[in-house]
mmCIF file of C-alpha atoms and ligand atoms in Angstrom:
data_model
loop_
_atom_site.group_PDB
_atom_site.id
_atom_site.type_symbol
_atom_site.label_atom_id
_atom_site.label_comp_id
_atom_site.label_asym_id
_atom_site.label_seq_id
_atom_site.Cartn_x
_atom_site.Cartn_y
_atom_site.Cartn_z
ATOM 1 C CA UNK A 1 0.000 0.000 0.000
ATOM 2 C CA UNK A 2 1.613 3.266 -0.422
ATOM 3 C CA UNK A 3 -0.955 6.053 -0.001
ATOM 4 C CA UNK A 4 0.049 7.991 3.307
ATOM 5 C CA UNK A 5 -1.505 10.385 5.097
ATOM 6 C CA UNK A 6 -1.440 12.717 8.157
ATOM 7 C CA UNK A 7 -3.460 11.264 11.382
ATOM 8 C CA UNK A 8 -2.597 12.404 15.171
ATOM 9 C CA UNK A 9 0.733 12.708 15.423
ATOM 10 C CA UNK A 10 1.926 9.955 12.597
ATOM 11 C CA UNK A 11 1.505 9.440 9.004
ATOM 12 C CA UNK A 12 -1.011 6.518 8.567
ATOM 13 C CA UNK A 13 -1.635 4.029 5.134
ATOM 14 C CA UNK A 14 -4.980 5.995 4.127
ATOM 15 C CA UNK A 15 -6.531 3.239 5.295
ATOM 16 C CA UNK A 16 -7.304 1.213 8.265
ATOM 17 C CA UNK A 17 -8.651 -1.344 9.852
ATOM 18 C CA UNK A 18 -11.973 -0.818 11.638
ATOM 19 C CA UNK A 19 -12.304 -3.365 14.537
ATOM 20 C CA UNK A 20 -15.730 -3.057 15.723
ATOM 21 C CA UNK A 21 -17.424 -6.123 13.863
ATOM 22 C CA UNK A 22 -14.382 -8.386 15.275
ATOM 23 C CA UNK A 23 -16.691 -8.256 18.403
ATOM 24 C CA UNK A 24 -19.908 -7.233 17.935
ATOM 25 C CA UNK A 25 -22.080 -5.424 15.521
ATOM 26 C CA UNK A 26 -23.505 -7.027 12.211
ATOM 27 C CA UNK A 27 -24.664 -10.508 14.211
ATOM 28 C CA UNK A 28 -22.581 -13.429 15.959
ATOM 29 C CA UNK A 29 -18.988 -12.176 15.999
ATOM 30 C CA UNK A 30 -15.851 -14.256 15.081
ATOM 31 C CA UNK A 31 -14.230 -16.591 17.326
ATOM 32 C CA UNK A 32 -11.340 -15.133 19.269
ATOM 33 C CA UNK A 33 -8.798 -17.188 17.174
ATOM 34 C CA UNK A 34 -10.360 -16.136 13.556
ATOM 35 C CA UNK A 35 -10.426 -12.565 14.899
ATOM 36 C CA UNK A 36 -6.660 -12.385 16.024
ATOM 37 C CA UNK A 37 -5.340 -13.694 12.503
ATOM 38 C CA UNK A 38 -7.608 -10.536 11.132
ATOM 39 C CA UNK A 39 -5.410 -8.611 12.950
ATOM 40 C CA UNK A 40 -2.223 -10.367 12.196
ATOM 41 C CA UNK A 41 -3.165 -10.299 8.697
ATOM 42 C CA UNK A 42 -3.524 -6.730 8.284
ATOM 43 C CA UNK A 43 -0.465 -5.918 10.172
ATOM 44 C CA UNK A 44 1.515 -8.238 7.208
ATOM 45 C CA UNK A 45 -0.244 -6.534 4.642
ATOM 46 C CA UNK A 46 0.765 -3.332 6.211
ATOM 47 C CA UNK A 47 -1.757 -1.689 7.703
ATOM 48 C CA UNK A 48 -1.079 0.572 10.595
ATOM 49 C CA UNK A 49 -3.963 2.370 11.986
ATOM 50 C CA UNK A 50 -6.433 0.313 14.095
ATOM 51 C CA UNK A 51 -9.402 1.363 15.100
ATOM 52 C CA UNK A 52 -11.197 0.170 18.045
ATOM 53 C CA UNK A 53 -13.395 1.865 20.796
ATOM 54 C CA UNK A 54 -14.203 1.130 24.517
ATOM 55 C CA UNK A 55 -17.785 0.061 23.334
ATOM 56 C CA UNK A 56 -16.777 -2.597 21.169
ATOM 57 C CA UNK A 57 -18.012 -5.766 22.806
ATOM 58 C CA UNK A 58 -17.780 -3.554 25.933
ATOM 59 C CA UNK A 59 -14.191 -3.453 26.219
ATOM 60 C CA UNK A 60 -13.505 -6.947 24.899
ATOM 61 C CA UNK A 61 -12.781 -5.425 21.331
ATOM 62 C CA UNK A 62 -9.796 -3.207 23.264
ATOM 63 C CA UNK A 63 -8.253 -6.731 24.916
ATOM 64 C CA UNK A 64 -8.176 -8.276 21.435
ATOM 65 C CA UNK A 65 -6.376 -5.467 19.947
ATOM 66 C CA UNK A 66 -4.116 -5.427 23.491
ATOM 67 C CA UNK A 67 -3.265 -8.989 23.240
ATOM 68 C CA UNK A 68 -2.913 -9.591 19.561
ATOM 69 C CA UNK A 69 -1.452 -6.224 18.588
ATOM 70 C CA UNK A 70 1.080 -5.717 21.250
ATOM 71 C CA UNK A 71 4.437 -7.522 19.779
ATOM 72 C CA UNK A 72 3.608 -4.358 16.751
ATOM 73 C CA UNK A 73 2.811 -1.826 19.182
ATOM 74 C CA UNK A 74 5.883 0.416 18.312
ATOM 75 C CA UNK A 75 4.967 0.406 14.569
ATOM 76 C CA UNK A 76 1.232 0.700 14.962
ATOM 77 C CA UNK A 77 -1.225 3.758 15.581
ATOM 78 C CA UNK A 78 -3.957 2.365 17.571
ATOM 79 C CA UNK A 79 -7.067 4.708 18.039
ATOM 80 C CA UNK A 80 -10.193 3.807 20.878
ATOM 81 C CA UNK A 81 -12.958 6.034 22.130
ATOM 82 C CA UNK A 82 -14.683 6.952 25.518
ATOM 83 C CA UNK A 83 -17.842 8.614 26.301
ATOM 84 C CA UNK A 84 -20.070 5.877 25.145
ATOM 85 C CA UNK A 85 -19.694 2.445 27.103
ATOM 86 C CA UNK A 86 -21.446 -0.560 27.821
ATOM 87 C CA UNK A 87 -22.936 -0.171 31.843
ATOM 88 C CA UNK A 88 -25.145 -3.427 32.777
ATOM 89 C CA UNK A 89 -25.367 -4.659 29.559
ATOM 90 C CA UNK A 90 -26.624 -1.370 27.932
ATOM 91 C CA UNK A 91 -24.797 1.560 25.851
ATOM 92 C CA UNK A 92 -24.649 4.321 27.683
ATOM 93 C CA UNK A 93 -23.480 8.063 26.571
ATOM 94 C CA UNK A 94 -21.461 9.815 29.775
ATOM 95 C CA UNK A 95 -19.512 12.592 29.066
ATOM 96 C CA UNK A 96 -18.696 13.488 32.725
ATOM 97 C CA UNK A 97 -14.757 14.629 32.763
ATOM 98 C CA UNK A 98 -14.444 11.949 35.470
ATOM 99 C CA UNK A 99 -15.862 9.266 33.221
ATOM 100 C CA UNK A 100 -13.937 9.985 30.644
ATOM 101 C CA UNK A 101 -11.091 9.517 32.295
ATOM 102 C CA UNK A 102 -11.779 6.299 33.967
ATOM 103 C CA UNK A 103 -12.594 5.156 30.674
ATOM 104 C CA UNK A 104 -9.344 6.139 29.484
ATOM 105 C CA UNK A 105 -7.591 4.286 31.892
ATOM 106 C CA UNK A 106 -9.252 1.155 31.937
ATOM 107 C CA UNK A 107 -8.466 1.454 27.790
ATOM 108 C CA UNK A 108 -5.251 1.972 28.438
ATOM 109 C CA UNK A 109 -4.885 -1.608 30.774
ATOM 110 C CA UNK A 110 -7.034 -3.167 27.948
ATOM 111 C CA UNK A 111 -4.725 -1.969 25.059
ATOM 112 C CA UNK A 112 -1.533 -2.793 27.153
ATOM 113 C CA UNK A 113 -0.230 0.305 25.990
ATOM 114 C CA UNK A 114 1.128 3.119 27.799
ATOM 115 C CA UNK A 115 0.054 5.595 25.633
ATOM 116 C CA UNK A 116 -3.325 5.728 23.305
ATOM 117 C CA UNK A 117 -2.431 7.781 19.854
ATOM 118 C CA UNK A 118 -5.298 8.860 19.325
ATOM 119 C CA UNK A 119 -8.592 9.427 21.515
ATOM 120 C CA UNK A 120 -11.499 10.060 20.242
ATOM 121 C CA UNK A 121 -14.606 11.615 22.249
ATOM 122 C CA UNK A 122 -17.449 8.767 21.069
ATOM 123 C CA UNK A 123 -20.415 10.765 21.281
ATOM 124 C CA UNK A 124 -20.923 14.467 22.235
ATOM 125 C CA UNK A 125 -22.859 13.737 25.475
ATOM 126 C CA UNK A 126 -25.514 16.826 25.152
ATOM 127 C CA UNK A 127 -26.106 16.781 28.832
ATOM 128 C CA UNK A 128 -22.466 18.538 29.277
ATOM 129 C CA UNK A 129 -20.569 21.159 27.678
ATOM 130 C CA UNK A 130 -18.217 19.821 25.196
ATOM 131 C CA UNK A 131 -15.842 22.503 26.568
ATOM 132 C CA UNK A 132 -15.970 20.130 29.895
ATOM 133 C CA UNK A 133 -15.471 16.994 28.254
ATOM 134 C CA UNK A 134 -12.604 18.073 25.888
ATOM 135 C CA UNK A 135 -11.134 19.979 28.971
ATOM 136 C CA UNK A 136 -10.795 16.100 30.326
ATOM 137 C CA UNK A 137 -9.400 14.459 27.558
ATOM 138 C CA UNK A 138 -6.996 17.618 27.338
ATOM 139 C CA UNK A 139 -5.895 16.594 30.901
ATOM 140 C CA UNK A 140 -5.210 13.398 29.944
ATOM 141 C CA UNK A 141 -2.788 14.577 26.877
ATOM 142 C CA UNK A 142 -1.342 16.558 29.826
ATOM 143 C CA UNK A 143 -0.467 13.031 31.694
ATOM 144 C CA UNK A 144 1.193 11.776 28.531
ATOM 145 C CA UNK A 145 -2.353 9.413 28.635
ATOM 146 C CA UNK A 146 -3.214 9.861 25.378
ATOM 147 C CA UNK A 147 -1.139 12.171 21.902
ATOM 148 C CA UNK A 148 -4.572 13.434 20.156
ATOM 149 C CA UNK A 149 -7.800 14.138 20.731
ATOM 150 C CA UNK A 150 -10.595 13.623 18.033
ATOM 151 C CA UNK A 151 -14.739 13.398 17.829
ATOM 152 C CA UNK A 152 -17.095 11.739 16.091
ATOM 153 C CA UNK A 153 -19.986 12.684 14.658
ATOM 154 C CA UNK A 154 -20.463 16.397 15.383
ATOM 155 C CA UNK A 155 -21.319 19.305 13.476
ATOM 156 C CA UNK A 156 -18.845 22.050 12.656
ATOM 157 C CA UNK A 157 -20.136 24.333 15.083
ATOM 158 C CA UNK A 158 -19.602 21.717 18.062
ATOM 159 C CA UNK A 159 -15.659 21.129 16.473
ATOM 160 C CA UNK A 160 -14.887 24.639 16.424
ATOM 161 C CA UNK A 161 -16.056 24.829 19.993
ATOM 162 C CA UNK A 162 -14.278 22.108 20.923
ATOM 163 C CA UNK A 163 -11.014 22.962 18.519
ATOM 164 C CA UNK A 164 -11.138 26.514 21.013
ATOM 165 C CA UNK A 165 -10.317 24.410 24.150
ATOM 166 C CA UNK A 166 -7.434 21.922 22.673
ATOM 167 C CA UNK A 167 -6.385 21.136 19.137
ATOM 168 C CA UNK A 168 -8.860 18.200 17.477
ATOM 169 C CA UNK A 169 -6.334 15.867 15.177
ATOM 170 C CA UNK A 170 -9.177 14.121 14.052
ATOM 171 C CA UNK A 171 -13.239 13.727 13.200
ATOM 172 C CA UNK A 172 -14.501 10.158 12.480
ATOM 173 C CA UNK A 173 -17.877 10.123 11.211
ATOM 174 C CA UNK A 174 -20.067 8.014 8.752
ATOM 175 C CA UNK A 175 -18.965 9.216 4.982
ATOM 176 C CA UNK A 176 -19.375 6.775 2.123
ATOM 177 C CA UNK A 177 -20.875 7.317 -1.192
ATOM 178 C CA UNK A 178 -24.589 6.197 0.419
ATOM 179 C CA UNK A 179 -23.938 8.586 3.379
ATOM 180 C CA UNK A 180 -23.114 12.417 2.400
ATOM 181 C CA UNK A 181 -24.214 14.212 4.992
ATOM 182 C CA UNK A 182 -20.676 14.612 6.369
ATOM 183 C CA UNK A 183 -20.331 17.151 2.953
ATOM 184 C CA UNK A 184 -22.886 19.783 4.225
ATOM 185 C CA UNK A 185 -20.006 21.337 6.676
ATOM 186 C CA UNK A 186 -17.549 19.001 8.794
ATOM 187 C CA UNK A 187 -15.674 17.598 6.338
ATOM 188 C CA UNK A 188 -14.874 21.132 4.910
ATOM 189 C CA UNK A 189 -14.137 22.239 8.952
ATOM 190 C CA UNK A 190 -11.522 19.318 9.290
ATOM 191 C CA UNK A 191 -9.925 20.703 5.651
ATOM 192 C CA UNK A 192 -9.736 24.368 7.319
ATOM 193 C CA UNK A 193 -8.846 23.757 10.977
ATOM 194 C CA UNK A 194 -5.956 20.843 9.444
ATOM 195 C CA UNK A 195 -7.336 17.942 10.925
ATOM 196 C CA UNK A 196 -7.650 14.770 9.559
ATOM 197 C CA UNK A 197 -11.210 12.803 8.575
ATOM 198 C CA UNK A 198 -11.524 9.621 9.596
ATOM 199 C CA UNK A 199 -14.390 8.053 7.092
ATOM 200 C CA UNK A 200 -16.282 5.006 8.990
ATOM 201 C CA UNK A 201 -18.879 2.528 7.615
ATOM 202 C CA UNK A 202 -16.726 3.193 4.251
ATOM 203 C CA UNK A 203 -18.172 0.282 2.840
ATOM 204 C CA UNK A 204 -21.979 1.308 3.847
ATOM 205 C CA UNK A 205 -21.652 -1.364 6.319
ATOM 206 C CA UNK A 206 -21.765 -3.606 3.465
ATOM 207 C CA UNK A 207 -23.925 -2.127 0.621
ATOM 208 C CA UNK A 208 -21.461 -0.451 -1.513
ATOM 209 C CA UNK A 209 -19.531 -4.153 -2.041
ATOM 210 C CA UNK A 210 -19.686 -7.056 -4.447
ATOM 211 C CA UNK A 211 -21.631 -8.955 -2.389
ATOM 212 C CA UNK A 212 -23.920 -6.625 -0.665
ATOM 213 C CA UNK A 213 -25.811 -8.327 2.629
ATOM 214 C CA UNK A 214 -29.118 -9.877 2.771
ATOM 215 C CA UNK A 215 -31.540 -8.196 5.455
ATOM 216 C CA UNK A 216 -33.777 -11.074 6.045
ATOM 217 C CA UNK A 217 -31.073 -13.143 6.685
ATOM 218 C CA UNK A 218 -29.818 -10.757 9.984
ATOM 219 C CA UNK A 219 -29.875 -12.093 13.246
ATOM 220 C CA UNK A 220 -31.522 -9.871 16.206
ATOM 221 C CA UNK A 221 -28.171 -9.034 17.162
ATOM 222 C CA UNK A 222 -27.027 -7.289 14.049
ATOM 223 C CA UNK A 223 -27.614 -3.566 14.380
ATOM 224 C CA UNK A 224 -28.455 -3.162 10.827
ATOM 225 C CA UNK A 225 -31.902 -4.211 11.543
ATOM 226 C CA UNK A 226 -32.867 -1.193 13.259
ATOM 227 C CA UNK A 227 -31.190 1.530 9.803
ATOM 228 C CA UNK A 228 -34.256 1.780 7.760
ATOM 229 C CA UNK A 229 -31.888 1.519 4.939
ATOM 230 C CA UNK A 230 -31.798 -1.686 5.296
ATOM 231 C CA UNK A 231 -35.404 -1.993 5.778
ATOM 232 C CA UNK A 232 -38.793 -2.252 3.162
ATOM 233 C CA UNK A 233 -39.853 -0.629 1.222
ATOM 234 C CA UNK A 234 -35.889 1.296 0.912
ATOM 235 C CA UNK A 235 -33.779 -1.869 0.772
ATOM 236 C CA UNK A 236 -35.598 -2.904 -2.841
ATOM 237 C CA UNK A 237 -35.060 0.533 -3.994
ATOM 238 C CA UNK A 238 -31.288 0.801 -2.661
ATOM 239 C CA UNK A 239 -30.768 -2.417 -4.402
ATOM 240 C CA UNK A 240 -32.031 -1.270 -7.765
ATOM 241 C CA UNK A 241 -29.297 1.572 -7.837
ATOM 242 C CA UNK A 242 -26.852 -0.801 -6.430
ATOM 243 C CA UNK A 243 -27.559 -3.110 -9.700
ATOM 244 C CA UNK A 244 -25.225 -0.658 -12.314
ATOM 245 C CA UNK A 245 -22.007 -1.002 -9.155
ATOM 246 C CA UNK A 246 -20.726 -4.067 -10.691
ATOM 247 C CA UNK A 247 -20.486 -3.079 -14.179
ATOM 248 C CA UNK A 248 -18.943 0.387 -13.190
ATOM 249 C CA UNK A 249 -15.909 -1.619 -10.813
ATOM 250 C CA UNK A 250 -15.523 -4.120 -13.937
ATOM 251 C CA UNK A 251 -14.898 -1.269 -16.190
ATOM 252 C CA UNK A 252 -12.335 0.089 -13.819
ATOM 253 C CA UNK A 253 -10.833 -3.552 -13.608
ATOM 254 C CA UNK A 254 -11.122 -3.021 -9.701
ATOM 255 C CA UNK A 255 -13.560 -4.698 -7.211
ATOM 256 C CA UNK A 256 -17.005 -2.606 -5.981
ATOM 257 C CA UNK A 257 -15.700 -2.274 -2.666
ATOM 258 C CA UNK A 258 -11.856 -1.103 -4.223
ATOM 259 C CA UNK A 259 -14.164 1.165 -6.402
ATOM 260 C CA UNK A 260 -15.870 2.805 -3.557
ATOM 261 C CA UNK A 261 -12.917 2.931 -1.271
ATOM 262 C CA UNK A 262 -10.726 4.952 -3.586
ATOM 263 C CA UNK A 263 -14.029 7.551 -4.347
ATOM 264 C CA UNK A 264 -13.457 8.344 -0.688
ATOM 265 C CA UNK A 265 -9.660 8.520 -0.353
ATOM 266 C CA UNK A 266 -10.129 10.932 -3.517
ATOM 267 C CA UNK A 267 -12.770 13.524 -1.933
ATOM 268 C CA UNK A 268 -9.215 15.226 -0.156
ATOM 269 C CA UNK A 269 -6.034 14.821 1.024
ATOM 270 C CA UNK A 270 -6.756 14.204 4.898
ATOM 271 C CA UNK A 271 -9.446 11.483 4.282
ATOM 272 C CA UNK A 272 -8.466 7.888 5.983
ATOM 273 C CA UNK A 273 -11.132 5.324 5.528
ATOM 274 C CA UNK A 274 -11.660 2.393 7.952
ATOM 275 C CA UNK A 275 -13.277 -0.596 6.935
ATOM 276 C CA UNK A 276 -14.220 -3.394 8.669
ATOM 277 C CA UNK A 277 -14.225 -7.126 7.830
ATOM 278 C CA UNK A 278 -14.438 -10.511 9.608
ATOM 279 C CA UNK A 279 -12.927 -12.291 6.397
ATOM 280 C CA UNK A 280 -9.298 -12.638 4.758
ATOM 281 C CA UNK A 281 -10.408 -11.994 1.412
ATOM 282 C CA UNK A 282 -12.283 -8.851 1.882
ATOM 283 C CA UNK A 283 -9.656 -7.871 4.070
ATOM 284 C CA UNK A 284 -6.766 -8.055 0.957
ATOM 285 C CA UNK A 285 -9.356 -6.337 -0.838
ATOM 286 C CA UNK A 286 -9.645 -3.258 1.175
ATOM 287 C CA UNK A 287 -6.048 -2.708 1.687
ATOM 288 C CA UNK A 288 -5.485 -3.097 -1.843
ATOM 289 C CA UNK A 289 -7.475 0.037 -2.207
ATOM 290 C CA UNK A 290 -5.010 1.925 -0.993
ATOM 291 C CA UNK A 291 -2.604 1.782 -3.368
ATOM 292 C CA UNK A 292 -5.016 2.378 -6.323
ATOM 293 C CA UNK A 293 -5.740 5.329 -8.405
ATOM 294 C CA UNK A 294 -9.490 5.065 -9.677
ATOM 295 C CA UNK A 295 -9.662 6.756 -13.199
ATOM 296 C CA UNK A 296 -11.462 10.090 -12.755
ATOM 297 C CA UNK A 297 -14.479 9.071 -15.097
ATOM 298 C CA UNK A 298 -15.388 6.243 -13.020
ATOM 299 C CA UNK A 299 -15.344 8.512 -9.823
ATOM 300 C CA UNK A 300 -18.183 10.976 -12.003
ATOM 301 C CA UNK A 301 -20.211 7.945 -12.939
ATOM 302 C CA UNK A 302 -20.064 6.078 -9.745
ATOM 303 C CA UNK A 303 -20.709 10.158 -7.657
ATOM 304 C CA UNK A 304 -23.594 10.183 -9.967
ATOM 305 C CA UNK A 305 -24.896 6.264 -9.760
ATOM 306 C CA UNK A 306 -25.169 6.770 -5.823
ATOM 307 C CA UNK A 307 -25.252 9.708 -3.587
ATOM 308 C CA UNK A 308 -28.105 11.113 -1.136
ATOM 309 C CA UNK A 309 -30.941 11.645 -3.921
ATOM 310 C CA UNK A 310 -30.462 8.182 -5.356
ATOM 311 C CA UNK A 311 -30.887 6.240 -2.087
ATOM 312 C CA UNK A 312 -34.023 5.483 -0.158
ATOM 313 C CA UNK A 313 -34.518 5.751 3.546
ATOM 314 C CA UNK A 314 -32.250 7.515 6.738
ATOM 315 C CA UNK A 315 -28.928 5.951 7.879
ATOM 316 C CA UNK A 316 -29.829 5.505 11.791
ATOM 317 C CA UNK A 317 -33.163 5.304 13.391
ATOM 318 C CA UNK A 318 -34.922 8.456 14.875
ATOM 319 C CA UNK A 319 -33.533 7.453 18.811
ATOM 320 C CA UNK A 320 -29.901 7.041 17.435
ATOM 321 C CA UNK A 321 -30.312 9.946 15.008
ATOM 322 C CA UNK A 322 -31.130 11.916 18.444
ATOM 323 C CA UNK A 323 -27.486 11.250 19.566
ATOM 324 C CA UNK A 324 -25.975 12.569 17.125
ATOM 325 C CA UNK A 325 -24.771 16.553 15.991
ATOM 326 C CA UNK A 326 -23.833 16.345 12.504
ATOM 327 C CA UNK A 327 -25.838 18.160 9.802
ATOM 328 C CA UNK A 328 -27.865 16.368 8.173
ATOM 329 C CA UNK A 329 -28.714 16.487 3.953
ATOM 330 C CA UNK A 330 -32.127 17.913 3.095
ATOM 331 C CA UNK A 331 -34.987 15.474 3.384
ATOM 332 C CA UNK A 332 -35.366 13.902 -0.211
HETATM 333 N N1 NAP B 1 -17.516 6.331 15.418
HETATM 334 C C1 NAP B 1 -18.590 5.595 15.270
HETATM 335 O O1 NAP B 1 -19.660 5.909 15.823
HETATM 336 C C2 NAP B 1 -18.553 4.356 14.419
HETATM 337 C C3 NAP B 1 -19.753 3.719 14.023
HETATM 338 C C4 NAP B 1 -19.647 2.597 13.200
HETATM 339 C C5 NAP B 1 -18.415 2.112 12.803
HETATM 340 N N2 NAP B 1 -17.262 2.731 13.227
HETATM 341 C C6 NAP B 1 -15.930 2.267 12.833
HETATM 342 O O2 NAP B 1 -15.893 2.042 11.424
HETATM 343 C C7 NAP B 1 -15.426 0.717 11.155
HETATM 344 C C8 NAP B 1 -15.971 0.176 9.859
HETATM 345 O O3 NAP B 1 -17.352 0.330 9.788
HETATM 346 P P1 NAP B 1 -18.390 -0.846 9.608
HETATM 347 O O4 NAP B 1 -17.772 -2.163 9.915
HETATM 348 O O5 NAP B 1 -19.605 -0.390 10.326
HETATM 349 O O6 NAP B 1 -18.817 -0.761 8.077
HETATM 350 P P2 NAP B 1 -18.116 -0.996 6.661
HETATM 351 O O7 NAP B 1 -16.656 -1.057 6.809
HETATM 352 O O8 NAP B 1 -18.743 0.016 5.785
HETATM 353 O O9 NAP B 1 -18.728 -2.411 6.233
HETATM 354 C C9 NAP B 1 -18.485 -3.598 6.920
HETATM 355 C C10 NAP B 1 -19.345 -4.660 6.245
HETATM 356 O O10 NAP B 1 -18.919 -4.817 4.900
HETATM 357 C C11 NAP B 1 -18.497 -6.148 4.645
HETATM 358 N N3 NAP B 1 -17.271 -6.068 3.826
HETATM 359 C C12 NAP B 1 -16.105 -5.443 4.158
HETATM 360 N N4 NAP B 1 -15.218 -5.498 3.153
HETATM 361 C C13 NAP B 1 -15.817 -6.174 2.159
HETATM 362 C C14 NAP B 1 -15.421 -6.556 0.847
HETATM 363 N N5 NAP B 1 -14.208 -6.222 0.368
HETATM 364 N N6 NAP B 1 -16.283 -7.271 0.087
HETATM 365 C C15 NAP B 1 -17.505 -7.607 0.560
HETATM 366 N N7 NAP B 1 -17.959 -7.274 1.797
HETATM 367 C C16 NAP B 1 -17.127 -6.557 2.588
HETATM 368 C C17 NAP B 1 -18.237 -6.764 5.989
HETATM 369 O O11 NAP B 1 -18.540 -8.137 5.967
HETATM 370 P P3 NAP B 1 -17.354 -9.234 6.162
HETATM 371 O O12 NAP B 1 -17.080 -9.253 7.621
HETATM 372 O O13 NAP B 1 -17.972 -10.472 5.626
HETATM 373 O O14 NAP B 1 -16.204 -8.755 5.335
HETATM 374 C C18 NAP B 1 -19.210 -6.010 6.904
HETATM 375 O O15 NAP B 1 -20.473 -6.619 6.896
HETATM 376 C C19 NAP B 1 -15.852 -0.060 12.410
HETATM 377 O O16 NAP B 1 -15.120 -1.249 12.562
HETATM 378 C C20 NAP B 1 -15.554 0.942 13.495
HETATM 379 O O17 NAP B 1 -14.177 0.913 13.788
HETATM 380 C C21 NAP B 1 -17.327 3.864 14.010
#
């Protein structure tokens, strides 16, 4: 792979491995052994930024990465979140500086690091002032706890607040060629302030692939069943548009998901995309993506093929939409 780019404090392959489905997320996760070669795998094929969060199979995601990661630590950039955790078996959104930092630490023991590169705030907890919760995570860069700060899923309004009380390095939010809504301001406010965008669900949690999912095949545990997206009557009608991917990747002698990975690494210099994967294959896919340059004709047809007019149906359900601060497109 040899695209490069700026993330935190280190230059990152543009892109990375999201963790979260090695532990929970779209149904029954991997076993523990299938999970760690994942891992292994992309560190061979040289990926270097992980991404993993103190949610992820509440905490269990973080002792993975700990375990399995640590003989690479030097070389790696390893990235978790706080401010949204699992307490008695439910997710819960705490942006108290004190949580925060107990979060941090009990990341830190799960990561067996001494040091986390990059911390991002999970969600903005609306109950508190951002200016309090960044103030914590700013006291923890203090410690030498943690090298960069970052959010996800804000609006530009609640960065620039947030940029005023320490320097952001990074905003992760959902951006893939089904999900645009990161273009109405924040992307453009991570351009001008100089941090980097961290794109997740690049892959449209599995729509914008070769082998898009099958929604009546979910289990109860896969959180896809609650994105109407995924639901009737928008599924059919996402499907349809999805029909003409194929042909577009073939004439670009690249894969769908290649295709749609290198449409985001081309919307500017300081995006990183993260997908995630359970599976060897897709995983060589991804990282292959990296190191291709999709002809610029095949970006226009595939920006026109799918973007917020052409698909059918929200990304998150009204409750989840409610935790969230980033703009939103114009209802369709
Ligand atoms: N900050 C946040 O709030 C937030 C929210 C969601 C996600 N994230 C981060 O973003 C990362 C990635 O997002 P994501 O996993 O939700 O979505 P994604 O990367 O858009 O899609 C993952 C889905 O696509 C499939 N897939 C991946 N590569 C493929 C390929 N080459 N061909 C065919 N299918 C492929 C995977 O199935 P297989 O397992 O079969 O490959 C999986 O079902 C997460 O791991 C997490 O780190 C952050």
């Amino acid at each position: 792979m040899s695209t490069k780019r700026r993330l935190g404090n280190a230059d990152v392959y543009a892109i990375g491995l999201g963790c979260m489905n090695l532990s929970h997320a779209y149904g029954p996760p991997p076993s523990t052994t299938d999970a760690a070669k994942i891992l292994r795998s992309a560190v061979d094929l040289g990926v270097t930024h992980f991404d993993t969060a103190a949610l992820y199979g509440f905490g269990s995601n973080e002792s993975l990465l700990g375990e399995v990661l640590a003989p690479f630590r030097d070389q790696l950039h390893i990235a978790t979140k706080c401010g949204m955790t699992g307490v008695g078996g439910k997710r819960v959104i705490d942006g108290r500086p004190e949580s925060l930092k107990r979060t941090i630490e009990d990341s830190l023991r799960r990561l067996h690091t001494d040091v986390i590169d990059l911390c991002y705030l999970h969600r903005w907890d609306k109950q508190i002032p951002i200016e309090d919760s960044i103030g914590a995570l700013a006291d923890m860069v203090a410690e030498g706890k943690i090298l960069a700060i970052g959010l996800s899923e804000v609006s530009a309004a609640t960065l620039r607040r947030a940029h005023a009380v320490h320097t952001i390095a990074a905003v992760q939010s959902e951006y893939s060629l089904w999900s645009r809504n990161v273009e109405v301001a924040i992307l453009e406010e991570t351009r001008r302030i100089g941090a980097a965008f961290v794109a997740f669900s690049p892959l449209g949690r599995g729509y914008l692939t070769g082998t898009p999912p099958v929604p009546s095949l979910f289990s109860p545990s896969d959180i896809r069943t609650a994105m109407p997206r995924f639901q009737e009557p928008h599924w059919s009608l996402n499907l349809a548009v999805h029909a003409k991917l194929p042909a577009l990747a073939a004439a670009a002698g690249i894969s769908c998901a290649q295709l749609c990975l290198g449409w985001l690494l081309s919307r500017g210099p300081h995006l990183i995309a993260i997908p995630g994967t359970t599976n060897i294959n897709h995983l060589h896919d991804n990282v292959g993506a990296g190191s291709i340059s999709v002809p610029a004709e095949s970006l226009d047809q595939l920006d026109k093929l799918i973007d917020f007019t052409t698909i059918s149906g929200a990304r998150y359900s009204n409750s989840t939409q409610y935790e969230i601060d980033t703009e939103e497109m114009p209802v369709q």
